[in-house]
mmCIF file of the C-alpha atoms, coordinates in Angstrom:
data_MODEL
# 
_entry.id   MODEL 
# 
loop_
_atom_site.group_PDB 
_atom_site.id 
_atom_site.type_symbol 
_atom_site.label_atom_id 
_atom_site.label_alt_id 
_atom_site.label_comp_id 
_atom_site.label_asym_id 
_atom_site.label_entity_id 
_atom_site.label_seq_id 
_atom_site.pdbx_PDB_ins_code 
_atom_site.Cartn_x 
_atom_site.Cartn_y 
_atom_site.Cartn_z 
_atom_site.occupancy 
_atom_site.B_iso_or_equiv 
_atom_site.pdbx_formal_charge 
_atom_site.auth_seq_id 
_atom_site.auth_comp_id 
_atom_site.auth_asym_id 
_atom_site.auth_atom_id 
_atom_site.pdbx_PDB_model_num 
ATOM 1   C CA . MET A 1 1   ? 12.222  -8.905  -17.256 1.00 0.00 ? 1   MET A CA 1 
ATOM 2   C CA . ILE A 1 2   ? 8.991   -7.007  -17.727 1.00 0.00 ? 2   ILE A CA 1 
ATOM 3   C CA . ALA A 1 3   ? 10.053  -3.511  -18.571 1.00 0.00 ? 3   ALA A CA 1 
ATOM 4   C CA . PHE A 1 4   ? 6.610   -1.883  -18.552 1.00 0.00 ? 4   PHE A CA 1 
ATOM 5   C CA . VAL A 1 5   ? 2.942   -2.730  -18.423 1.00 0.00 ? 5   VAL A CA 1 
ATOM 6   C CA . ARG A 1 6   ? 0.388   -0.985  -20.579 1.00 0.00 ? 6   ARG A CA 1 
ATOM 7   C CA . GLY A 1 7   ? -3.353  -1.253  -20.279 1.00 0.00 ? 7   GLY A CA 1 
ATOM 8   C CA . LYS A 1 8   ? -6.565  -0.064  -18.723 1.00 0.00 ? 8   LYS A CA 1 
ATOM 9   C CA . VAL A 1 9   ? -6.297  0.443   -14.882 1.00 0.00 ? 9   VAL A CA 1 
ATOM 10  C CA . ALA A 1 10  ? -8.718  -1.960  -13.374 1.00 0.00 ? 10  ALA A CA 1 
ATOM 11  C CA . SER A 1 11  ? -8.359  -0.973  -9.740  1.00 0.00 ? 11  SER A CA 1 
ATOM 12  C CA . VAL A 1 12  ? -5.990  1.199   -7.495  1.00 0.00 ? 12  VAL A CA 1 
ATOM 13  C CA . GLY A 1 13  ? -5.464  0.157   -3.822  1.00 0.00 ? 13  GLY A CA 1 
ATOM 14  C CA . LEU A 1 14  ? -3.398  1.462   -0.883  1.00 0.00 ? 14  LEU A CA 1 
ATOM 15  C CA . ASP A 1 15  ? -0.069  -0.036  -2.030  1.00 0.00 ? 15  ASP A CA 1 
ATOM 16  C CA . SER A 1 16  ? -0.860  -1.690  -5.441  1.00 0.00 ? 16  SER A CA 1 
ATOM 17  C CA . ALA A 1 17  ? -2.875  -1.269  -8.660  1.00 0.00 ? 17  ALA A CA 1 
ATOM 18  C CA . VAL A 1 18  ? -4.249  -3.851  -11.090 1.00 0.00 ? 18  VAL A CA 1 
ATOM 19  C CA . VAL A 1 19  ? -3.725  -3.220  -14.871 1.00 0.00 ? 19  VAL A CA 1 
ATOM 20  C CA . ASP A 1 20  ? -5.724  -5.125  -17.448 1.00 0.00 ? 20  ASP A CA 1 
ATOM 21  C CA . VAL A 1 21  ? -3.358  -6.358  -20.041 1.00 0.00 ? 21  VAL A CA 1 
ATOM 22  C CA . GLY A 1 22  ? -5.011  -8.211  -22.783 1.00 0.00 ? 22  GLY A CA 1 
ATOM 23  C CA . GLY A 1 23  ? -7.661  -9.530  -20.381 1.00 0.00 ? 23  GLY A CA 1 
ATOM 24  C CA . ILE A 1 24  ? -5.185  -10.502 -17.725 1.00 0.00 ? 24  ILE A CA 1 
ATOM 25  C CA . GLY A 1 25  ? -5.093  -8.420  -14.464 1.00 0.00 ? 25  GLY A CA 1 
ATOM 26  C CA . ILE A 1 26  ? -1.475  -7.621  -13.602 1.00 0.00 ? 26  ILE A CA 1 
ATOM 27  C CA . GLU A 1 27  ? -0.908  -6.497  -10.079 1.00 0.00 ? 27  GLU A CA 1 
ATOM 28  C CA . ILE A 1 28  ? 1.766   -3.805  -9.552  1.00 0.00 ? 28  ILE A CA 1 
ATOM 29  C CA . ARG A 1 29  ? 3.127   -2.743  -6.290  1.00 0.00 ? 29  ARG A CA 1 
ATOM 30  C CA . ALA A 1 30  ? 3.912   0.951   -6.170  1.00 0.00 ? 30  ALA A CA 1 
ATOM 31  C CA . THR A 1 31  ? 4.497   4.035   -3.958  1.00 0.00 ? 31  THR A CA 1 
ATOM 32  C CA . PRO A 1 32  ? 1.630   6.368   -3.160  1.00 0.00 ? 32  PRO A CA 1 
ATOM 33  C CA . GLY A 1 33  ? 3.027   8.977   -5.404  1.00 0.00 ? 33  GLY A CA 1 
ATOM 34  C CA . THR A 1 34  ? 2.945   6.560   -8.446  1.00 0.00 ? 34  THR A CA 1 
ATOM 35  C CA . LEU A 1 35  ? -0.428  5.229   -7.404  1.00 0.00 ? 35  LEU A CA 1 
ATOM 36  C CA . ALA A 1 36  ? -1.854  8.848   -7.282  1.00 0.00 ? 36  ALA A CA 1 
ATOM 37  C CA . ASP A 1 37  ? -1.309  9.189   -10.962 1.00 0.00 ? 37  ASP A CA 1 
ATOM 38  C CA . LEU A 1 38  ? -3.371  6.290   -11.925 1.00 0.00 ? 38  LEU A CA 1 
ATOM 39  C CA . ARG A 1 39  ? -7.075  6.477   -12.545 1.00 0.00 ? 39  ARG A CA 1 
ATOM 40  C CA . VAL A 1 40  ? -9.548  3.563   -12.817 1.00 0.00 ? 40  VAL A CA 1 
ATOM 41  C CA . ASP A 1 41  ? -10.605 2.862   -16.380 1.00 0.00 ? 41  ASP A CA 1 
ATOM 42  C CA . ALA A 1 42  ? -7.883  5.089   -17.860 1.00 0.00 ? 42  ALA A CA 1 
ATOM 43  C CA . THR A 1 43  ? -5.012  3.722   -19.958 1.00 0.00 ? 43  THR A CA 1 
ATOM 44  C CA . ALA A 1 44  ? -1.638  3.797   -18.215 1.00 0.00 ? 44  ALA A CA 1 
ATOM 45  C CA . SER A 1 45  ? 1.852   2.712   -19.288 1.00 0.00 ? 45  SER A CA 1 
ATOM 46  C CA . VAL A 1 46  ? 3.781   1.931   -16.148 1.00 0.00 ? 46  VAL A CA 1 
ATOM 47  C CA . PRO A 1 47  ? 7.598   1.095   -15.966 1.00 0.00 ? 47  PRO A CA 1 
ATOM 48  C CA . THR A 1 48  ? 8.112   -2.032  -13.966 1.00 0.00 ? 48  THR A CA 1 
ATOM 49  C CA . SER A 1 49  ? 10.756  -4.202  -12.402 1.00 0.00 ? 49  SER A CA 1 
ATOM 50  C CA . LEU A 1 50  ? 10.060  -7.909  -11.647 1.00 0.00 ? 50  LEU A CA 1 
ATOM 51  C CA . VAL A 1 51  ? 11.427  -9.246  -8.502  1.00 0.00 ? 51  VAL A CA 1 
ATOM 52  C CA . VAL A 1 52  ? 11.776  -13.135 -8.508  1.00 0.00 ? 52  VAL A CA 1 
ATOM 53  C CA . ARG A 1 53  ? 11.808  -14.988 -5.230  1.00 0.00 ? 53  ARG A CA 1 
ATOM 54  C CA . GLU A 1 54  ? 11.570  -18.799 -4.672  1.00 0.00 ? 54  GLU A CA 1 
ATOM 55  C CA . GLU A 1 55  ? 7.993   -18.469 -3.387  1.00 0.00 ? 55  GLU A CA 1 
ATOM 56  C CA . SER A 1 56  ? 6.805   -15.422 -5.287  1.00 0.00 ? 56  SER A CA 1 
ATOM 57  C CA . LEU A 1 57  ? 6.893   -13.096 -8.381  1.00 0.00 ? 57  LEU A CA 1 
ATOM 58  C CA . THR A 1 58  ? 6.276   -9.536  -7.475  1.00 0.00 ? 58  THR A CA 1 
ATOM 59  C CA . LEU A 1 59  ? 6.011   -6.705  -10.032 1.00 0.00 ? 59  LEU A CA 1 
ATOM 60  C CA . TYR A 1 60  ? 6.962   -3.234  -8.826  1.00 0.00 ? 60  TYR A CA 1 
ATOM 61  C CA . GLY A 1 61  ? 5.762   -0.175  -10.758 1.00 0.00 ? 61  GLY A CA 1 
ATOM 62  C CA . PHE A 1 62  ? 7.119   3.338   -11.082 1.00 0.00 ? 62  PHE A CA 1 
ATOM 63  C CA . ALA A 1 63  ? 6.351   6.950   -11.880 1.00 0.00 ? 63  ALA A CA 1 
ATOM 64  C CA . ASP A 1 64  ? 9.071   6.839   -14.698 1.00 0.00 ? 64  ASP A CA 1 
ATOM 65  C CA . ASP A 1 65  ? 12.025  5.038   -15.900 1.00 0.00 ? 65  ASP A CA 1 
ATOM 66  C CA . ASP A 1 66  ? 14.565  6.945   -13.658 1.00 0.00 ? 66  ASP A CA 1 
ATOM 67  C CA . GLU A 1 67  ? 12.663  5.890   -10.501 1.00 0.00 ? 67  GLU A CA 1 
ATOM 68  C CA . ARG A 1 68  ? 12.799  2.263   -11.698 1.00 0.00 ? 68  ARG A CA 1 
ATOM 69  C CA . MET A 1 69  ? 16.589  2.432   -12.345 1.00 0.00 ? 69  MET A CA 1 
ATOM 70  C CA . VAL A 1 70  ? 17.182  3.989   -8.875  1.00 0.00 ? 70  VAL A CA 1 
ATOM 71  C CA . PHE A 1 71  ? 14.982  1.143   -7.319  1.00 0.00 ? 71  PHE A CA 1 
ATOM 72  C CA . GLU A 1 72  ? 17.207  -1.435  -8.967  1.00 0.00 ? 72  GLU A CA 1 
ATOM 73  C CA . LEU A 1 73  ? 20.455  0.255   -8.025  1.00 0.00 ? 73  LEU A CA 1 
ATOM 74  C CA . LEU A 1 74  ? 19.409  0.645   -4.439  1.00 0.00 ? 74  LEU A CA 1 
ATOM 75  C CA . GLN A 1 75  ? 19.065  -3.152  -4.091  1.00 0.00 ? 75  GLN A CA 1 
ATOM 76  C CA . THR A 1 76  ? 22.733  -3.694  -5.030  1.00 0.00 ? 76  THR A CA 1 
ATOM 77  C CA . ALA A 1 77  ? 23.538  -2.223  -1.478  1.00 0.00 ? 77  ALA A CA 1 
ATOM 78  C CA . SER A 1 78  ? 23.942  -4.812  1.277   1.00 0.00 ? 78  SER A CA 1 
ATOM 79  C CA . GLY A 1 79  ? 20.739  -5.290  3.307   1.00 0.00 ? 79  GLY A CA 1 
ATOM 80  C CA . VAL A 1 80  ? 18.461  -3.371  0.794   1.00 0.00 ? 80  VAL A CA 1 
ATOM 81  C CA . GLY A 1 81  ? 15.714  -5.524  -0.553  1.00 0.00 ? 81  GLY A CA 1 
ATOM 82  C CA . PRO A 1 82  ? 12.813  -4.528  -2.843  1.00 0.00 ? 82  PRO A CA 1 
ATOM 83  C CA . ARG A 1 83  ? 10.504  -3.406  -0.083  1.00 0.00 ? 83  ARG A CA 1 
ATOM 84  C CA . LEU A 1 84  ? 13.125  -1.170  1.625   1.00 0.00 ? 84  LEU A CA 1 
ATOM 85  C CA . ALA A 1 85  ? 14.045  0.168   -1.814  1.00 0.00 ? 85  ALA A CA 1 
ATOM 86  C CA . GLN A 1 86  ? 10.464  1.073   -2.424  1.00 0.00 ? 86  GLN A CA 1 
ATOM 87  C CA . ALA A 1 87  ? 10.179  2.672   1.061   1.00 0.00 ? 87  ALA A CA 1 
ATOM 88  C CA . MET A 1 88  ? 13.167  4.914   0.233   1.00 0.00 ? 88  MET A CA 1 
ATOM 89  C CA . LEU A 1 89  ? 11.400  6.006   -3.031  1.00 0.00 ? 89  LEU A CA 1 
ATOM 90  C CA . ALA A 1 90  ? 8.277   6.657   -1.085  1.00 0.00 ? 90  ALA A CA 1 
ATOM 91  C CA . VAL A 1 91  ? 10.095  9.071   1.204   1.00 0.00 ? 91  VAL A CA 1 
ATOM 92  C CA . HIS A 1 92  ? 12.632  10.566  -1.323  1.00 0.00 ? 92  HIS A CA 1 
ATOM 93  C CA . ARG A 1 93  ? 12.548  11.339  -4.937  1.00 0.00 ? 93  ARG A CA 1 
ATOM 94  C CA . PRO A 1 94  ? 15.355  9.769   -7.060  1.00 0.00 ? 94  PRO A CA 1 
ATOM 95  C CA . ASP A 1 95  ? 17.324  12.979  -7.123  1.00 0.00 ? 95  ASP A CA 1 
ATOM 96  C CA . ASP A 1 96  ? 16.848  13.551  -3.421  1.00 0.00 ? 96  ASP A CA 1 
ATOM 97  C CA . LEU A 1 97  ? 18.450  10.078  -2.783  1.00 0.00 ? 97  LEU A CA 1 
ATOM 98  C CA . ARG A 1 98  ? 21.250  10.952  -5.070  1.00 0.00 ? 98  ARG A CA 1 
ATOM 99  C CA . ARG A 1 99  ? 22.022  14.084  -3.231  1.00 0.00 ? 99  ARG A CA 1 
ATOM 100 C CA . ALA A 1 100 ? 21.694  12.360  0.089   1.00 0.00 ? 100 ALA A CA 1 
ATOM 101 C CA . VAL A 1 101 ? 24.221  9.699   -0.933  1.00 0.00 ? 101 VAL A CA 1 
ATOM 102 C CA . ALA A 1 102 ? 26.516  12.152  -2.596  1.00 0.00 ? 102 ALA A CA 1 
ATOM 103 C CA . ARG A 1 103 ? 26.545  14.359  0.525   1.00 0.00 ? 103 ARG A CA 1 
ATOM 104 C CA . GLU A 1 104 ? 26.617  11.602  2.920   1.00 0.00 ? 104 GLU A CA 1 
ATOM 105 C CA . ASP A 1 105 ? 23.455  12.948  4.401   1.00 0.00 ? 105 ASP A CA 1 
ATOM 106 C CA . LEU A 1 106 ? 22.757  10.226  6.993   1.00 0.00 ? 106 LEU A CA 1 
ATOM 107 C CA . VAL A 1 107 ? 19.936  12.275  8.592   1.00 0.00 ? 107 VAL A CA 1 
ATOM 108 C CA . ALA A 1 108 ? 17.997  12.238  5.337   1.00 0.00 ? 108 ALA A CA 1 
ATOM 109 C CA . LEU A 1 109 ? 18.546  8.500   4.688   1.00 0.00 ? 109 LEU A CA 1 
ATOM 110 C CA . THR A 1 110 ? 17.438  7.562   8.302   1.00 0.00 ? 110 THR A CA 1 
ATOM 111 C CA . LYS A 1 111 ? 14.121  9.296   7.796   1.00 0.00 ? 111 LYS A CA 1 
ATOM 112 C CA . VAL A 1 112 ? 13.178  6.116   5.969   1.00 0.00 ? 112 VAL A CA 1 
ATOM 113 C CA . PRO A 1 113 ? 11.697  3.566   8.412   1.00 0.00 ? 113 PRO A CA 1 
ATOM 114 C CA . GLY A 1 114 ? 14.028  0.507   8.516   1.00 0.00 ? 114 GLY A CA 1 
ATOM 115 C CA . ILE A 1 115 ? 17.255  2.391   8.028   1.00 0.00 ? 115 ILE A CA 1 
ATOM 116 C CA . GLY A 1 116 ? 19.389  3.250   11.028  1.00 0.00 ? 116 GLY A CA 1 
ATOM 117 C CA . LYS A 1 117 ? 22.630  5.059   11.137  1.00 0.00 ? 117 LYS A CA 1 
ATOM 118 C CA . LYS A 1 118 ? 24.809  2.009   10.330  1.00 0.00 ? 118 LYS A CA 1 
ATOM 119 C CA . GLY A 1 119 ? 22.525  1.178   7.411   1.00 0.00 ? 119 GLY A CA 1 
ATOM 120 C CA . ALA A 1 120 ? 22.823  4.586   6.032   1.00 0.00 ? 120 ALA A CA 1 
ATOM 121 C CA . GLN A 1 121 ? 26.580  4.672   6.245   1.00 0.00 ? 121 GLN A CA 1 
ATOM 122 C CA . ARG A 1 122 ? 26.647  1.365   4.439   1.00 0.00 ? 122 ARG A CA 1 
ATOM 123 C CA . ILE A 1 123 ? 24.265  2.666   1.627   1.00 0.00 ? 123 ILE A CA 1 
ATOM 124 C CA . VAL A 1 124 ? 26.483  5.742   1.211   1.00 0.00 ? 124 VAL A CA 1 
ATOM 125 C CA . LEU A 1 125 ? 29.623  3.689   1.082   1.00 0.00 ? 125 LEU A CA 1 
ATOM 126 C CA . GLU A 1 126 ? 28.228  1.217   -1.433  1.00 0.00 ? 126 GLU A CA 1 
ATOM 127 C CA . LEU A 1 127 ? 26.135  3.480   -3.657  1.00 0.00 ? 127 LEU A CA 1 
ATOM 128 C CA . LYS A 1 128 ? 28.071  6.740   -3.772  1.00 0.00 ? 128 LYS A CA 1 
ATOM 129 C CA . ASP A 1 129 ? 29.734  5.753   -7.145  1.00 0.00 ? 129 ASP A CA 1 
ATOM 130 C CA . ARG A 1 130 ? 26.678  4.049   -8.580  1.00 0.00 ? 130 ARG A CA 1 
ATOM 131 C CA . LEU A 1 131 ? 23.765  6.418   -8.251  1.00 0.00 ? 131 LEU A CA 1 
ATOM 132 C CA . GLY A 1 132 ? 25.398  9.291   -10.058 1.00 0.00 ? 132 GLY A CA 1 
ATOM 133 C CA . ALA A 1 133 ? 24.535  12.961  -9.915  1.00 0.00 ? 133 ALA A CA 1 
ATOM 134 C CA . PRO A 1 134 ? 21.044  14.364  -9.640  1.00 0.00 ? 134 PRO A CA 1 
ATOM 135 C CA . THR A 1 135 ? 19.358  14.612  -13.140 1.00 0.00 ? 135 THR A CA 1 
ATOM 136 C CA . ALA A 1 136 ? 17.186  17.634  -12.188 1.00 0.00 ? 136 ALA A CA 1 
ATOM 137 C CA . GLY A 1 137 ? 14.458  16.239  -14.366 1.00 0.00 ? 137 GLY A CA 1 
ATOM 138 C CA . THR A 1 138 ? 10.768  15.766  -13.406 1.00 0.00 ? 138 THR A CA 1 
ATOM 139 C CA . GLY A 1 139 ? 10.185  12.600  -15.436 1.00 0.00 ? 139 GLY A CA 1 
ATOM 140 C CA . VAL A 1 140 ? 6.823   11.409  -16.871 1.00 0.00 ? 140 VAL A CA 1 
ATOM 141 C CA . ALA A 1 141 ? 4.188   9.763   -14.825 1.00 0.00 ? 141 ALA A CA 1 
ATOM 142 C CA . ALA A 1 142 ? 2.209   6.675   -15.907 1.00 0.00 ? 142 ALA A CA 1 
ATOM 143 C CA . ASN A 1 143 ? -0.576  8.997   -17.283 1.00 0.00 ? 143 ASN A CA 1 
ATOM 144 C CA . GLY A 1 144 ? 1.790   11.064  -19.278 1.00 0.00 ? 144 GLY A CA 1 
ATOM 145 C CA . THR A 1 145 ? 1.967   14.053  -16.893 1.00 0.00 ? 145 THR A CA 1 
ATOM 146 C CA . PRO A 1 146 ? 5.164   15.413  -15.149 1.00 0.00 ? 146 PRO A CA 1 
ATOM 147 C CA . VAL A 1 147 ? 5.776   13.986  -11.720 1.00 0.00 ? 147 VAL A CA 1 
ATOM 148 C CA . PRO A 1 148 ? 5.213   14.562  -8.942  1.00 0.00 ? 148 PRO A CA 1 
ATOM 149 C CA . THR A 1 149 ? 1.451   14.852  -9.217  1.00 0.00 ? 149 THR A CA 1 
ATOM 150 C CA . ALA A 1 150 ? -1.480  15.155  -6.806  1.00 0.00 ? 150 ALA A CA 1 
ATOM 151 C CA . ALA A 1 151 ? -4.088  12.640  -5.602  1.00 0.00 ? 151 ALA A CA 1 
ATOM 152 C CA . GLY A 1 152 ? -7.641  13.361  -6.387  1.00 0.00 ? 152 GLY A CA 1 
ATOM 153 C CA . GLY A 1 153 ? -8.791  15.180  -3.389  1.00 0.00 ? 153 GLY A CA 1 
ATOM 154 C CA . THR A 1 154 ? -8.431  15.618  0.308   1.00 0.00 ? 154 THR A CA 1 
ATOM 155 C CA . ALA A 1 155 ? -9.941  12.244  1.260   1.00 0.00 ? 155 ALA A CA 1 
ATOM 156 C CA . ALA A 1 156 ? -7.894  10.475  -1.325  1.00 0.00 ? 156 ALA A CA 1 
ATOM 157 C CA . TRP A 1 157 ? -4.598  11.890  -0.039  1.00 0.00 ? 157 TRP A CA 1 
ATOM 158 C CA . ARG A 1 158 ? -5.363  10.861  3.503   1.00 0.00 ? 158 ARG A CA 1 
ATOM 159 C CA . VAL A 1 159 ? -6.073  7.274   2.308   1.00 0.00 ? 159 VAL A CA 1 
ATOM 160 C CA . GLN A 1 160 ? -2.805  7.241   0.247   1.00 0.00 ? 160 GLN A CA 1 
ATOM 161 C CA . VAL A 1 161 ? -0.600  8.541   2.908   1.00 0.00 ? 161 VAL A CA 1 
ATOM 162 C CA . ARG A 1 162 ? -2.178  6.582   5.746   1.00 0.00 ? 162 ARG A CA 1 
ATOM 163 C CA . GLY A 1 163 ? -1.714  3.401   3.725   1.00 0.00 ? 163 GLY A CA 1 
ATOM 164 C CA . ALA A 1 164 ? 1.941   4.253   2.980   1.00 0.00 ? 164 ALA A CA 1 
ATOM 165 C CA . LEU A 1 165 ? 2.648   4.916   6.647   1.00 0.00 ? 165 LEU A CA 1 
ATOM 166 C CA . LEU A 1 166 ? 1.053   1.793   7.758   1.00 0.00 ? 166 LEU A CA 1 
ATOM 167 C CA . GLY A 1 167 ? 2.958   -0.081  5.127   1.00 0.00 ? 167 GLY A CA 1 
ATOM 168 C CA . LEU A 1 168 ? 6.245   1.421   6.290   1.00 0.00 ? 168 LEU A CA 1 
ATOM 169 C CA . GLY A 1 169 ? 5.656   0.062   9.838   1.00 0.00 ? 169 GLY A CA 1 
ATOM 170 C CA . TRP A 1 170 ? 4.086   2.975   11.699  1.00 0.00 ? 170 TRP A CA 1 
ATOM 171 C CA . SER A 1 171 ? 1.082   2.234   13.863  1.00 0.00 ? 171 SER A CA 1 
ATOM 172 C CA . THR A 1 172 ? -2.450  3.521   13.215  1.00 0.00 ? 172 THR A CA 1 
ATOM 173 C CA . ARG A 1 173 ? -2.194  5.988   15.931  1.00 0.00 ? 173 ARG A CA 1 
ATOM 174 C CA . GLU A 1 174 ? 1.122   7.365   14.767  1.00 0.00 ? 174 GLU A CA 1 
ATOM 175 C CA . ALA A 1 175 ? -0.249  7.570   11.238  1.00 0.00 ? 175 ALA A CA 1 
ATOM 176 C CA . GLU A 1 176 ? -3.342  9.508   12.265  1.00 0.00 ? 176 GLU A CA 1 
ATOM 177 C CA . THR A 1 177 ? -1.262  11.920  14.353  1.00 0.00 ? 177 THR A CA 1 
ATOM 178 C CA . ALA A 1 178 ? 0.923   12.606  11.315  1.00 0.00 ? 178 ALA A CA 1 
ATOM 179 C CA . LEU A 1 179 ? -1.950  13.046  9.025   1.00 0.00 ? 179 LEU A CA 1 
ATOM 180 C CA . ASP A 1 180 ? -3.459  15.618  11.353  1.00 0.00 ? 180 ASP A CA 1 
ATOM 181 C CA . ALA A 1 181 ? -0.204  17.396  11.533  1.00 0.00 ? 181 ALA A CA 1 
ATOM 182 C CA . VAL A 1 182 ? 0.169   17.757  7.653   1.00 0.00 ? 182 VAL A CA 1 
ATOM 183 C CA . GLU A 1 183 ? -3.559  18.636  7.161   1.00 0.00 ? 183 GLU A CA 1 
ATOM 184 C CA . PRO A 1 184 ? -2.844  22.434  7.077   1.00 0.00 ? 184 PRO A CA 1 
ATOM 185 C CA . LEU A 1 185 ? -0.229  21.767  4.321   1.00 0.00 ? 185 LEU A CA 1 
ATOM 186 C CA . ALA A 1 186 ? -2.768  19.803  2.305   1.00 0.00 ? 186 ALA A CA 1 
ATOM 187 C CA . GLN A 1 187 ? -5.391  22.581  2.711   1.00 0.00 ? 187 GLN A CA 1 
ATOM 188 C CA . GLU A 1 188 ? -2.731  25.174  1.640   1.00 0.00 ? 188 GLU A CA 1 
ATOM 189 C CA . GLN A 1 189 ? -2.043  23.169  -1.476  1.00 0.00 ? 189 GLN A CA 1 
ATOM 190 C CA . ALA A 1 190 ? -5.727  22.851  -2.258  1.00 0.00 ? 190 ALA A CA 1 
ATOM 191 C CA . GLU A 1 191 ? -6.207  26.588  -1.992  1.00 0.00 ? 191 GLU A CA 1 
ATOM 192 C CA . THR A 1 192 ? -3.993  26.989  -4.979  1.00 0.00 ? 192 THR A CA 1 
ATOM 193 C CA . GLY A 1 193 ? -6.563  25.146  -7.092  1.00 0.00 ? 193 GLY A CA 1 
ATOM 194 C CA . ALA A 1 194 ? -4.434  21.938  -7.243  1.00 0.00 ? 194 ALA A CA 1 
ATOM 195 C CA . ALA A 1 195 ? -5.033  18.659  -5.606  1.00 0.00 ? 195 ALA A CA 1 
ATOM 196 C CA . PRO A 1 196 ? -2.902  17.780  -2.464  1.00 0.00 ? 196 PRO A CA 1 
ATOM 197 C CA . GLU A 1 197 ? 0.457   16.300  -3.467  1.00 0.00 ? 197 GLU A CA 1 
ATOM 198 C CA . VAL A 1 198 ? 0.620   12.852  -1.957  1.00 0.00 ? 198 VAL A CA 1 
ATOM 199 C CA . ALA A 1 199 ? 4.393   12.549  -2.263  1.00 0.00 ? 199 ALA A CA 1 
ATOM 200 C CA . SER A 1 200 ? 5.129   15.841  -0.446  1.00 0.00 ? 200 SER A CA 1 
ATOM 201 C CA . LEU A 1 201 ? 2.593   15.128  2.154   1.00 0.00 ? 201 LEU A CA 1 
ATOM 202 C CA . LEU A 1 202 ? 4.032   11.789  2.840   1.00 0.00 ? 202 LEU A CA 1 
ATOM 203 C CA . ARG A 1 203 ? 7.503   13.317  3.297   1.00 0.00 ? 203 ARG A CA 1 
ATOM 204 C CA . ALA A 1 204 ? 6.083   15.917  5.641   1.00 0.00 ? 204 ALA A CA 1 
ATOM 205 C CA . ALA A 1 205 ? 4.326   13.198  7.675   1.00 0.00 ? 205 ALA A CA 1 
ATOM 206 C CA . LEU A 1 206 ? 7.388   11.208  8.007   1.00 0.00 ? 206 LEU A CA 1 
ATOM 207 C CA . ARG A 1 207 ? 9.392   14.262  9.153   1.00 0.00 ? 207 ARG A CA 1 
ATOM 208 C CA . THR A 1 208 ? 6.751   14.723  11.724  1.00 0.00 ? 208 THR A CA 1 
ATOM 209 C CA . LEU A 1 209 ? 7.154   11.188  12.984  1.00 0.00 ? 209 LEU A CA 1 
ATOM 210 C CA . SER A 1 210 ? 10.900  11.368  12.919  1.00 0.00 ? 210 SER A CA 1 
ATOM 211 C CA . ARG A 1 211 ? 10.834  14.446  15.248  1.00 0.00 ? 211 ARG A CA 1 
ATOM 212 C CA . ALA A 1 212 ? 8.396   12.718  17.563  1.00 0.00 ? 212 ALA A CA 1 
# 
């Protein structure tokens, strides 16, 4: 297993980044919140989990070791593969998932595209004794700062959140409607002097789509 990748960030896309490790470009799939921490030409150390399939090898990257551990635990539930596990972490932070499972909060779990009521019930049943209690920690991001962190500007957050929504199965029209709905929140965050938080904006956008 590849536990982490350390090197210079060569590129950052909508759902993945490439890290230069000894002259080899390693592609890492990650959530918008994790990708928002990465900067091109900066050195990053990214916790990873390698998913092996007959036809592919896919490396998933995370904001911290706790997120990676939860990603792997989620896949022990029936019907939860790596893509769905990553989608769950795109919508909820690890401790939020622990709380949702512990409290049998099906509403929170079904906010993740691809999880219906029966799927949420199955996840609660199978993971309630595995995920454990919330850690209440912030963790450390790939660039060494606490998570969650912000993307580098208004245009950047829209690109990241739009890409995440499209990747989760929403249509372009639905994604744009949700982006417009959370624009005031992004502006409010920017007024404090900080860049908009991609993770919180994505959750807000998903709540908007769920209500719709």
